mmCIF file of C-alpha atoms in Angstrom:
data_model
loop_
_atom_site.group_PDB
_atom_site.id
_atom_site.type_symbol
_atom_site.label_atom_id
_atom_site.label_comp_id
_atom_site.label_asym_id
_atom_site.label_seq_id
_atom_site.Cartn_x
_atom_site.Cartn_y
_atom_site.Cartn_z
ATOM 1 C CA MET A 56 -60.876 -57.909 -57.589
ATOM 2 C CA TYR A 57 -60.545 -54.646 -59.494
ATOM 3 C CA TYR A 58 -59.798 -50.979 -59.055
ATOM 4 C CA THR A 59 -62.384 -48.998 -61.022
ATOM 5 C CA PHE A 60 -61.686 -45.457 -62.186
ATOM 6 C CA PRO A 61 -63.732 -42.991 -64.259
ATOM 7 C CA THR A 62 -61.632 -42.396 -67.342
ATOM 8 C CA ILE A 63 -61.097 -40.550 -70.584
ATOM 9 C CA ARG A 64 -59.477 -42.694 -73.252
ATOM 10 C CA GLY A 65 -56.937 -41.201 -75.628
ATOM 11 C CA ILE A 66 -54.508 -42.227 -78.365
ATOM 12 C CA GLN A 67 -50.774 -41.449 -78.623
ATOM 13 C CA ALA A 68 -48.461 -43.114 -81.120
ATOM 14 C CA ARG A 69 -51.323 -45.485 -81.994
ATOM 15 C CA ARG A 70 -51.458 -46.689 -78.378
ATOM 16 C CA GLU A 71 -54.396 -46.295 -76.017
ATOM 17 C CA TYR A 72 -53.863 -44.472 -72.755
ATOM 18 C CA TYR A 73 -56.238 -43.436 -69.981
ATOM 19 C CA ILE A 74 -56.600 -40.281 -67.902
ATOM 20 C CA THR A 75 -58.290 -40.768 -64.567
ATOM 21 C CA MET A 76 -58.753 -39.200 -61.156
ATOM 22 C CA CYS A 77 -57.449 -41.190 -58.228
ATOM 23 C CA PRO A 78 -58.165 -40.464 -54.513
ATOM 24 C CA LEU A 79 -54.970 -39.563 -52.678
ATOM 25 C CA LYS A 80 -55.572 -42.312 -50.106
ATOM 26 C CA LEU A 81 -55.292 -44.930 -52.872
ATOM 27 C CA ILE A 82 -51.970 -43.683 -54.234
ATOM 28 C CA PRO A 83 -49.763 -45.396 -51.595
ATOM 29 C CA ARG A 84 -51.727 -48.632 -52.004
ATOM 30 C CA ILE A 85 -51.536 -48.771 -55.789
ATOM 31 C CA PHE A 86 -47.900 -47.775 -56.277
ATOM 32 C CA LEU A 87 -46.174 -50.146 -53.907
ATOM 33 C CA PHE A 88 -43.137 -51.195 -55.861
ATOM 34 C CA ASN A 89 -39.701 -50.241 -54.583
ATOM 35 C CA GLU A 90 -36.963 -50.498 -57.198
ATOM 36 C CA GLU A 91 -34.091 -48.798 -55.395
ATOM 37 C CA ASP A 92 -32.199 -52.057 -54.850
ATOM 38 C CA ILE A 93 -32.320 -52.986 -58.536
ATOM 39 C CA GLU A 94 -29.499 -52.096 -60.903
ATOM 40 C CA PRO A 95 -30.184 -49.007 -63.085
ATOM 41 C CA ASP A 96 -30.196 -50.904 -66.366
ATOM 42 C CA VAL A 97 -33.008 -53.207 -65.244
ATOM 43 C CA ARG A 98 -35.318 -50.631 -63.664
ATOM 44 C CA SER A 99 -37.455 -47.936 -65.250
ATOM 45 C CA GLN A 100 -36.995 -45.083 -62.755
ATOM 46 C CA ARG A 101 -34.268 -43.247 -60.909
ATOM 47 C CA VAL A 102 -33.792 -44.121 -57.234
ATOM 48 C CA LEU A 103 -36.074 -42.190 -54.904
ATOM 49 C CA ASN A 104 -34.313 -39.161 -53.433
ATOM 50 C CA LYS A 105 -35.628 -39.487 -49.891
ATOM 51 C CA SER A 106 -34.396 -36.034 -48.874
ATOM 52 C CA ARG A 107 -36.903 -34.442 -51.267
ATOM 53 C CA VAL A 108 -39.938 -36.225 -49.840
ATOM 54 C CA PRO A 109 -40.375 -34.346 -46.505
ATOM 55 C CA GLU A 110 -40.211 -30.973 -48.261
ATOM 56 C CA ILE A 111 -42.911 -31.956 -50.767
ATOM 57 C CA ALA A 112 -45.038 -33.505 -48.018
ATOM 58 C CA GLU A 113 -44.800 -30.336 -45.911
ATOM 59 C CA TYR A 114 -45.855 -28.297 -48.923
ATOM 60 C CA LEU A 115 -48.946 -30.480 -49.261
ATOM 61 C CA VAL A 116 -49.799 -30.361 -45.547
ATOM 62 C CA ASN A 117 -49.130 -26.647 -45.051
ATOM 63 C CA ASN A 118 -50.966 -25.599 -48.208
ATOM 64 C CA SER A 119 -53.876 -28.014 -48.123
ATOM 65 C CA GLU A 120 -56.252 -25.217 -49.154
ATOM 66 C CA ASP A 121 -54.401 -24.243 -52.338
ATOM 67 C CA TYR A 122 -51.742 -26.822 -53.263
ATOM 68 C CA VAL A 123 -51.252 -27.927 -56.871
ATOM 69 C CA PHE A 124 -49.977 -31.360 -57.900
ATOM 70 C CA SER A 125 -49.419 -32.359 -61.513
ATOM 71 C CA ALA A 126 -50.390 -35.777 -62.854
ATOM 72 C CA ILE A 127 -48.632 -39.026 -62.067
ATOM 73 C CA THR A 128 -47.752 -41.101 -65.138
ATOM 74 C CA ALA A 129 -47.704 -44.875 -64.782
ATOM 75 C CA SER A 130 -47.704 -48.096 -66.760
ATOM 76 C CA ILE A 131 -50.023 -50.994 -65.934
ATOM 77 C CA ASP A 132 -48.734 -54.524 -66.405
ATOM 78 C CA GLY A 133 -52.078 -56.285 -66.472
ATOM 79 C CA LEU A 134 -55.283 -56.735 -68.408
ATOM 80 C CA VAL A 135 -57.075 -53.372 -68.403
ATOM 81 C CA ASP A 136 -60.700 -53.318 -69.403
ATOM 82 C CA PHE A 137 -62.128 -50.043 -70.702
ATOM 83 C CA VAL A 138 -65.923 -49.759 -70.553
ATOM 84 C CA PRO A 139 -67.542 -46.764 -72.314
ATOM 85 C CA PHE A 140 -70.449 -45.064 -70.566
ATOM 86 C CA SER A 141 -72.418 -44.933 -73.779
ATOM 87 C CA ASP A 142 -72.617 -46.500 -77.225
ATOM 88 C CA ASN A 143 -72.960 -43.006 -78.646
ATOM 89 C CA PRO A 144 -69.852 -42.431 -80.827
ATOM 90 C CA GLN A 145 -69.475 -38.916 -79.360
ATOM 91 C CA ASN A 146 -69.080 -40.347 -75.858
ATOM 92 C CA TYR A 147 -67.271 -43.532 -76.755
ATOM 93 C CA ASN A 148 -63.970 -42.431 -75.180
ATOM 94 C CA ILE A 149 -65.556 -41.533 -71.844
ATOM 95 C CA GLY A 150 -66.121 -44.390 -69.419
ATOM 96 C CA TYR A 151 -64.244 -46.283 -66.746
ATOM 97 C CA ILE A 152 -61.387 -48.748 -66.582
ATOM 98 C CA LYS A 153 -61.167 -51.876 -64.519
ATOM 99 C CA VAL A 154 -57.624 -52.569 -63.311
ATOM 100 C CA PRO A 155 -56.993 -55.936 -61.633
ATOM 101 C CA MET A 156 -55.606 -55.478 -58.125
ATOM 102 C CA SER A 157 -52.987 -58.069 -59.009
ATOM 103 C CA SER A 158 -51.565 -55.779 -61.703
ATOM 104 C CA ARG A 159 -48.046 -54.428 -61.386
ATOM 105 C CA ILE A 160 -48.163 -50.643 -61.738
ATOM 106 C CA VAL A 161 -44.871 -48.866 -62.459
ATOM 107 C CA ILE A 162 -44.479 -45.110 -62.047
ATOM 108 C CA ASN A 163 -42.877 -43.472 -65.061
ATOM 109 C CA ASP A 164 -43.082 -39.952 -63.650
ATOM 110 C CA GLY A 165 -44.118 -38.902 -60.127
ATOM 111 C CA GLN A 166 -42.473 -41.242 -57.650
ATOM 112 C CA HIS A 167 -41.580 -38.364 -55.318
ATOM 113 C CA ARG A 168 -45.165 -37.092 -55.401
ATOM 114 C CA ARG A 169 -46.356 -40.595 -54.530
ATOM 115 C CA ALA A 170 -43.970 -40.827 -51.549
ATOM 116 C CA ALA A 171 -44.885 -37.309 -50.398
ATOM 117 C CA ILE A 172 -48.610 -38.090 -50.565
ATOM 118 C CA ASP A 173 -47.998 -41.163 -48.416
ATOM 119 C CA ALA A 174 -46.135 -39.052 -45.826
ATOM 120 C CA ALA A 175 -48.695 -36.227 -45.917
ATOM 121 C CA LEU A 176 -51.627 -38.596 -45.353
ATOM 122 C CA LYS A 177 -50.106 -39.676 -42.036
ATOM 123 C CA LYS A 178 -50.148 -36.044 -40.849
ATOM 124 C CA LYS A 179 -53.366 -34.935 -42.522
ATOM 125 C CA PRO A 180 -55.533 -37.969 -43.364
ATOM 126 C CA GLU A 181 -58.517 -35.780 -44.245
ATOM 127 C CA ILE A 182 -56.950 -34.982 -47.629
ATOM 128 C CA GLY A 183 -57.273 -38.639 -48.579
ATOM 129 C CA ASP A 184 -60.577 -38.120 -50.402
ATOM 130 C CA GLU A 185 -59.086 -35.437 -52.646
ATOM 131 C CA THR A 186 -57.845 -36.568 -56.033
ATOM 132 C CA ILE A 187 -54.814 -36.421 -58.275
ATOM 133 C CA SER A 188 -54.853 -37.033 -61.993
ATOM 134 C CA VAL A 189 -53.130 -40.180 -63.189
ATOM 135 C CA VAL A 190 -52.201 -41.004 -66.759
ATOM 136 C CA PHE A 191 -52.148 -44.764 -67.305
ATOM 137 C CA PHE A 192 -50.340 -46.442 -70.187
ATOM 138 C CA ILE A 193 -50.319 -50.164 -70.884
ATOM 139 C CA ASP A 194 -46.976 -51.669 -69.906
ATOM 140 C CA GLU A 195 -45.074 -53.038 -72.897
ATOM 141 C CA GLY A 196 -42.017 -54.194 -71.014
ATOM 142 C CA LEU A 197 -38.899 -52.718 -69.433
ATOM 143 C CA LYS A 198 -37.480 -51.204 -72.617
ATOM 144 C CA ARG A 199 -40.671 -49.243 -73.323
ATOM 145 C CA SER A 200 -40.941 -48.079 -69.677
ATOM 146 C CA GLN A 201 -37.340 -46.879 -69.702
ATOM 147 C CA GLN A 202 -37.955 -45.017 -72.965
ATOM 148 C CA MET A 203 -41.069 -43.397 -71.486
ATOM 149 C CA PHE A 204 -39.038 -42.145 -68.505
ATOM 150 C CA ALA A 205 -36.394 -40.728 -70.847
ATOM 151 C CA ASP A 206 -38.998 -39.063 -73.079
ATOM 152 C CA LEU A 207 -40.975 -37.592 -70.192
ATOM 153 C CA ASN A 208 -37.833 -35.968 -68.783
ATOM 154 C CA ARG A 209 -36.045 -35.174 -72.052
ATOM 155 C CA TYR A 210 -37.373 -31.643 -72.425
ATOM 156 C CA ALA A 211 -38.126 -30.891 -68.779
ATOM 157 C CA ILE A 212 -36.328 -27.634 -67.938
ATOM 158 C CA ARG A 213 -36.316 -26.359 -64.397
ATOM 159 C CA PRO A 214 -37.576 -22.773 -64.250
ATOM 160 C CA SER A 215 -34.940 -20.177 -63.402
ATOM 161 C CA GLY A 216 -34.568 -19.122 -59.800
ATOM 162 C CA SER A 217 -35.662 -15.610 -60.706
ATOM 163 C CA ILE A 218 -38.914 -16.645 -62.379
ATOM 164 C CA ASN A 219 -39.744 -18.934 -59.436
ATOM 165 C CA ILE A 220 -39.281 -16.017 -57.045
ATOM 166 C CA LEU A 221 -41.299 -13.731 -59.299
ATOM 167 C CA TYR A 222 -44.282 -16.095 -59.145
ATOM 168 C CA ASP A 223 -43.968 -17.276 -55.515
ATOM 169 C CA HIS A 224 -46.580 -15.552 -53.362
ATOM 170 C CA ARG A 225 -46.120 -17.727 -50.271
ATOM 171 C CA ASP A 226 -42.537 -16.809 -49.391
ATOM 172 C CA PRO A 227 -42.327 -13.415 -47.626
ATOM 173 C CA VAL A 228 -38.724 -12.910 -48.732
ATOM 174 C CA ALA A 229 -39.757 -13.472 -52.347
ATOM 175 C CA GLU A 230 -42.480 -10.871 -51.890
ATOM 176 C CA ILE A 231 -40.031 -8.367 -50.397
ATOM 177 C CA SER A 232 -37.526 -9.028 -53.187
ATOM 178 C CA ARG A 233 -40.165 -8.421 -55.865
ATOM 179 C CA VAL A 234 -41.167 -5.144 -54.240
ATOM 180 C CA LEU A 235 -37.521 -4.082 -53.922
ATOM 181 C CA SER A 236 -36.926 -4.811 -57.602
ATOM 182 C CA THR A 237 -39.828 -2.615 -58.712
ATOM 183 C CA GLU A 238 -40.003 0.126 -56.101
ATOM 184 C CA LEU A 239 -36.503 0.790 -54.741
ATOM 185 C CA PHE A 240 -34.879 3.415 -56.941
ATOM 186 C CA LEU A 241 -31.533 1.613 -57.103
ATOM 187 C CA PHE A 242 -32.982 -1.727 -58.287
ATOM 188 C CA LYS A 243 -35.879 -0.446 -60.373
ATOM 189 C CA GLY A 244 -35.146 -1.035 -64.054
ATOM 190 C CA LEU A 245 -31.829 -2.745 -63.310
ATOM 191 C CA THR A 246 -33.140 -6.125 -62.101
ATOM 192 C CA GLU A 247 -33.476 -9.161 -64.365
ATOM 193 C CA VAL A 248 -36.649 -10.903 -63.156
ATOM 194 C CA GLU A 249 -36.836 -13.869 -65.560
ATOM 195 C CA ARG A 250 -33.304 -15.258 -65.681
ATOM 196 C CA SER A 251 -30.796 -16.103 -62.996
ATOM 197 C CA THR A 252 -27.882 -15.067 -65.179
ATOM 198 C CA ILE A 253 -27.263 -11.866 -67.087
ATOM 199 C CA SER A 254 -26.101 -11.853 -70.701
ATOM 200 C CA ASN A 255 -23.064 -9.814 -71.708
ATOM 201 C CA ARG A 256 -25.103 -7.172 -73.510
ATOM 202 C CA SER A 257 -27.868 -6.870 -70.940
ATOM 203 C CA THR A 258 -28.642 -3.476 -69.460
ATOM 204 C CA LYS A 259 -29.521 -5.155 -66.154
ATOM 205 C CA LEU A 260 -27.166 -5.130 -63.197
ATOM 206 C CA PHE A 261 -28.889 -7.450 -60.711
ATOM 207 C CA THR A 262 -30.978 -10.638 -60.875
ATOM 208 C CA LEU A 263 -34.099 -11.202 -58.832
ATOM 209 C CA SER A 264 -32.639 -14.495 -57.599
ATOM 210 C CA GLY A 265 -29.478 -12.701 -56.441
ATOM 211 C CA LEU A 266 -31.523 -9.996 -54.734
ATOM 212 C CA TYR A 267 -33.643 -12.674 -53.060
ATOM 213 C CA ARG A 268 -30.643 -14.549 -51.737
ATOM 214 C CA ALA A 269 -28.993 -11.350 -50.505
ATOM 215 C CA THR A 270 -32.155 -10.133 -48.779
ATOM 216 C CA ASN A 271 -32.711 -13.555 -47.246
ATOM 217 C CA GLU A 272 -29.204 -13.381 -45.773
ATOM 218 C CA LEU A 273 -29.922 -9.881 -44.474
ATOM 219 C CA ILE A 274 -33.133 -10.688 -42.597
ATOM 220 C CA ASN A 275 -32.571 -14.386 -41.925
ATOM 221 C CA SER A 276 -31.836 -13.844 -38.214
ATOM 222 C CA CYS A 277 -35.030 -11.842 -37.701
ATOM 223 C CA ILE A 278 -37.342 -13.755 -40.032
ATOM 224 C CA ASP A 279 -39.924 -14.123 -37.241
ATOM 225 C CA LYS A 280 -40.589 -10.392 -37.229
ATOM 226 C CA PRO A 281 -43.753 -9.143 -38.937
ATOM 227 C CA TYR A 282 -43.602 -8.886 -42.706
ATOM 228 C CA GLU A 283 -43.915 -5.094 -42.714
ATOM 229 C CA GLU A 284 -40.940 -4.710 -40.362
ATOM 230 C CA LEU A 285 -38.808 -6.954 -42.547
ATOM 231 C CA LYS A 286 -39.863 -5.024 -45.628
ATOM 232 C CA VAL A 287 -38.983 -1.659 -44.065
ATOM 233 C CA LEU A 288 -35.623 -2.972 -42.842
ATOM 234 C CA SER A 289 -34.800 -4.339 -46.303
ATOM 235 C CA PHE A 290 -35.680 -1.063 -48.010
ATOM 236 C CA GLU A 291 -33.653 0.964 -45.514
ATOM 237 C CA TYR A 292 -30.602 -1.286 -45.740
ATOM 238 C CA TRP A 293 -30.358 -1.511 -49.515
ATOM 239 C CA THR A 294 -31.104 2.206 -49.884
ATOM 240 C CA GLU A 295 -28.240 3.001 -47.507
ATOM 241 C CA VAL A 296 -25.844 0.540 -49.159
ATOM 242 C CA GLY A 297 -26.613 2.091 -52.547
ATOM 243 C CA LYS A 298 -25.462 5.492 -51.298
ATOM 244 C CA HIS A 299 -21.946 4.173 -50.758
ATOM 245 C CA ILE A 300 -21.339 2.169 -53.959
ATOM 246 C CA LYS A 301 -20.692 4.780 -56.614
ATOM 247 C CA GLU A 302 -20.375 2.239 -59.434
ATOM 248 C CA TRP A 303 -24.010 1.161 -59.036
ATOM 249 C CA ASN A 304 -25.121 4.768 -59.179
ATOM 250 C CA SER A 305 -23.022 5.372 -62.287
ATOM 251 C CA VAL A 306 -25.008 2.679 -64.080
ATOM 252 C CA LYS A 307 -28.278 4.019 -62.723
ATOM 253 C CA GLU A 308 -27.429 7.492 -64.007
ATOM 254 C CA GLY A 309 -26.361 6.169 -67.412
ATOM 255 C CA ILE A 310 -22.721 7.224 -66.999
ATOM 256 C CA VAL A 311 -21.422 3.638 -67.232
ATOM 257 C CA LYS A 312 -22.951 0.644 -69.014
ATOM 258 C CA ALA A 313 -23.950 -2.340 -66.928
ATOM 259 C CA SER A 314 -21.878 -4.599 -69.190
ATOM 260 C CA GLU A 315 -18.772 -2.495 -68.520
ATOM 261 C CA LEU A 316 -19.305 -2.706 -64.785
ATOM 262 C CA ARG A 317 -19.704 -6.491 -64.948
ATOM 263 C CA ARG A 318 -16.491 -6.697 -66.939
ATOM 264 C CA ASP A 319 -14.367 -4.548 -64.653
ATOM 265 C CA TYR A 320 -15.801 -4.714 -61.120
ATOM 266 C CA ILE A 321 -16.716 -7.432 -58.652
ATOM 267 C CA ASN A 322 -19.623 -5.435 -57.201
ATOM 268 C CA ALA A 323 -21.576 -6.007 -60.413
ATOM 269 C CA HIS A 324 -21.894 -9.721 -59.581
ATOM 270 C CA ALA A 325 -24.326 -11.596 -57.356
ATOM 271 C CA ILE A 326 -21.644 -12.780 -54.949
ATOM 272 C CA THR A 327 -21.091 -9.186 -53.786
ATOM 273 C CA LEU A 328 -24.797 -8.559 -53.323
ATOM 274 C CA VAL A 329 -25.142 -11.726 -51.221
ATOM 275 C CA ALA A 330 -22.013 -10.910 -49.200
ATOM 276 C CA LEU A 331 -23.435 -7.457 -48.498
ATOM 277 C CA GLY A 332 -26.603 -9.120 -47.249
ATOM 278 C CA LYS A 333 -24.661 -11.454 -44.958
ATOM 279 C CA ALA A 334 -22.463 -8.651 -43.654
ATOM 280 C CA GLY A 335 -25.528 -6.435 -43.186
ATOM 281 C CA CYS A 336 -27.168 -9.000 -40.920
ATOM 282 C CA SER A 337 -24.109 -8.939 -38.637
ATOM 283 C CA LEU A 338 -23.810 -5.154 -38.884
ATOM 284 C CA ILE A 339 -27.371 -4.572 -37.670
ATOM 285 C CA LYS A 340 -26.790 -6.973 -34.774
ATOM 286 C CA GLU A 341 -23.504 -5.305 -33.825
ATOM 287 C CA PHE A 342 -24.691 -1.710 -34.257
ATOM 288 C CA PRO A 343 -28.498 -1.805 -33.909
ATOM 289 C CA LEU A 344 -28.763 1.986 -33.523
ATOM 290 C CA SER A 345 -25.915 3.250 -35.701
ATOM 291 C CA TRP A 346 -25.633 0.702 -38.538
ATOM 292 C CA LYS A 347 -26.495 3.305 -41.179
ATOM 293 C CA GLU A 348 -23.582 5.492 -40.129
ATOM 294 C CA GLU A 349 -21.213 2.503 -40.174
ATOM 295 C CA LEU A 350 -22.000 1.774 -43.828
ATOM 296 C CA VAL A 351 -20.101 4.899 -44.867
ATOM 297 C CA ARG A 352 -16.963 2.754 -44.571
ATOM 298 C CA LEU A 353 -17.978 1.019 -47.814
ATOM 299 C CA ASN A 354 -16.760 4.143 -49.622
ATOM 300 C CA SER A 355 -13.196 2.983 -48.989
ATOM 301 C CA VAL A 356 -13.583 -0.371 -50.795
ATOM 302 C CA ASP A 357 -11.789 -0.733 -54.139
ATOM 303 C CA TRP A 358 -14.196 -2.970 -56.052
ATOM 304 C CA HIS A 359 -12.120 -3.122 -59.253
ATOM 305 C CA ARG A 360 -11.538 -6.650 -60.464
ATOM 306 C CA GLY A 361 -7.886 -5.781 -61.092
ATOM 307 C CA ASN A 362 -7.355 -5.231 -57.374
ATOM 308 C CA LYS A 363 -5.007 -8.100 -56.457
ATOM 309 C CA TYR A 364 -6.621 -8.321 -53.027
ATOM 310 C CA TRP A 365 -9.640 -10.051 -54.583
ATOM 311 C CA GLU A 366 -7.640 -12.869 -56.164
ATOM 312 C CA GLY A 367 -8.408 -16.017 -54.204
ATOM 313 C CA ARG A 368 -11.256 -14.262 -52.417
ATOM 314 C CA VAL A 369 -13.617 -13.447 -55.245
ATOM 315 C CA THR A 370 -11.658 -14.265 -58.374
ATOM 316 C CA VAL A 371 -9.727 -17.351 -59.385
ATOM 317 C CA GLY A 372 -7.380 -16.711 -62.269
ATOM 318 C CA GLY A 373 -9.113 -13.379 -62.782
ATOM 319 C CA LYS A 374 -12.575 -14.956 -63.142
ATOM 320 C CA ILE A 375 -15.413 -14.459 -60.666
ATOM 321 C CA SER A 376 -15.974 -17.548 -58.497
ATOM 322 C CA PHE A 377 -19.202 -17.918 -56.533
ATOM 323 C CA SER A 378 -18.211 -20.859 -54.346
ATOM 324 C CA ARG A 379 -19.173 -21.097 -50.699
ATOM 325 C CA ASN A 380 -15.584 -20.439 -49.653
ATOM 326 C CA ASN A 381 -15.357 -17.350 -51.867
ATOM 327 C CA LEU A 382 -18.621 -16.045 -50.407
ATOM 328 C CA VAL A 383 -17.272 -16.555 -46.881
ATOM 329 C CA LEU A 384 -14.025 -14.741 -47.749
ATOM 330 C CA LEU A 385 -15.785 -11.800 -49.410
ATOM 331 C CA THR A 386 -18.164 -11.519 -46.450
ATOM 332 C CA SER A 387 -15.250 -11.538 -44.003
ATOM 333 C CA SER A 388 -13.548 -8.823 -46.077
ATOM 334 C CA LEU A 389 -16.626 -6.610 -45.849
ATOM 335 C CA LYS A 390 -17.021 -7.312 -42.148
ATOM 336 C CA LYS A 391 -13.427 -6.231 -41.534
ATOM 337 C CA VAL A 392 -14.107 -3.004 -43.414
ATOM 338 C CA LEU A 393 -17.218 -2.468 -41.281
ATOM 339 C CA ARG A 394 -15.339 -3.451 -38.103
ATOM 340 C CA ILE A 395 -17.519 -6.419 -37.287
ATOM 341 C CA PRO A 396 -16.094 -9.520 -35.515
ATOM 342 C CA LEU A 397 -15.680 -12.564 -37.755
ATOM 343 C CA THR A 398 -17.342 -15.913 -37.171
ATOM 344 C CA ILE A 399 -15.230 -19.015 -36.582
ATOM 345 C CA GLU A 400 -15.860 -20.141 -40.172
ATOM 346 C CA GLU A 401 -14.806 -16.767 -41.555
ATOM 347 C CA GLN A 402 -11.639 -16.671 -39.453
ATOM 348 C CA GLU A 403 -10.704 -20.203 -40.516
ATOM 349 C CA ALA A 404 -11.200 -19.230 -44.168
ATOM 350 C CA GLU A 405 -8.991 -16.192 -43.626
ATOM 351 C CA ASN A 406 -6.276 -18.313 -41.992
ATOM 352 C CA SER A 407 -6.423 -20.853 -44.804
ATOM 353 C CA LEU A 408 -6.102 -18.152 -47.462
ATOM 354 C CA ALA A 409 -3.228 -16.520 -45.616
ATOM 355 C CA SER A 410 -1.466 -19.871 -45.383
ATOM 356 C CA SER A 411 -1.875 -20.518 -49.116
ATOM 357 C CA ASN A 412 -0.550 -17.010 -49.858
ATOM 358 C CA GLY A 413 2.537 -17.472 -47.740
ATOM 359 C CA GLY A 414 1.145 -15.572 -44.772
ATOM 360 C CA ILE A 415 0.011 -12.545 -46.799
ATOM 361 C CA ARG A 416 -3.635 -11.583 -46.196
#
């Protein structure tokens, strides 16, 4: 008994390999082997991260009209027979392979895609006749399979958060953030759209990933509203905030360099932008009709990094810290300025900080 696949034969490092198209419904049947109970040094893959599978499966189900899956790479431990379609030398590497069903097939790259396909087929079985490309190598033992895994992942670099947001046209918050970065006067020309960090000499003040996270915090509670309403709200909020942070405007007007602001002020860092988004969400809930007027209170904030009030809240030993606790403390600080009640988490963080400071808040 054989699996038969149409194939293109290739050569790498003097070894034959085969590129084929495999129906999605066959993927769970072919790649059956579970290695999670085997010690790392005697398996050829990392343990499946089960928390990732539902997210990938939902992507496949929800975007069945325009999803994209890259190839699965696997090794076949069995006698593979390649049969060319023609004796013509020009077509000699095009044909089909016969893979015995008794073969052991080990995934070198793509185990999460395989698990997600299995889960997606249970919700949307009609995608089973669609195909995914599979690259088959001949298994040469555990050592070779482990080396293949290492080589396949050696130079894999996850794209920056900013570039992912720049290219994501499904997420409405990503779309709003892109428009903010190019059309809102304050952010236009000052937003780094490719990297999630800003170099010391950069003329940029914000990152697209920071703007995305801040805007997501701002509109998170009303995400079910129509896209246009969320877009208008985002533009209005960040426009109003910009009126009351003079340091941002100094950079925009060319009076101060962005690098100088990053060096000397906390409001030149992503944690402040995100905290402003979180505080803004609560502000609009608390003062739905007068939130713009309430933002004038931001004029009283001393954003200078040398302000001892920020130590333990935003800075640790004088350095900016973007931990969850620091974000909670900065958000609670802004909410107190804006006269907004704190959440239980924010009040507990305040109490903990006060206790560590000997009762001084």
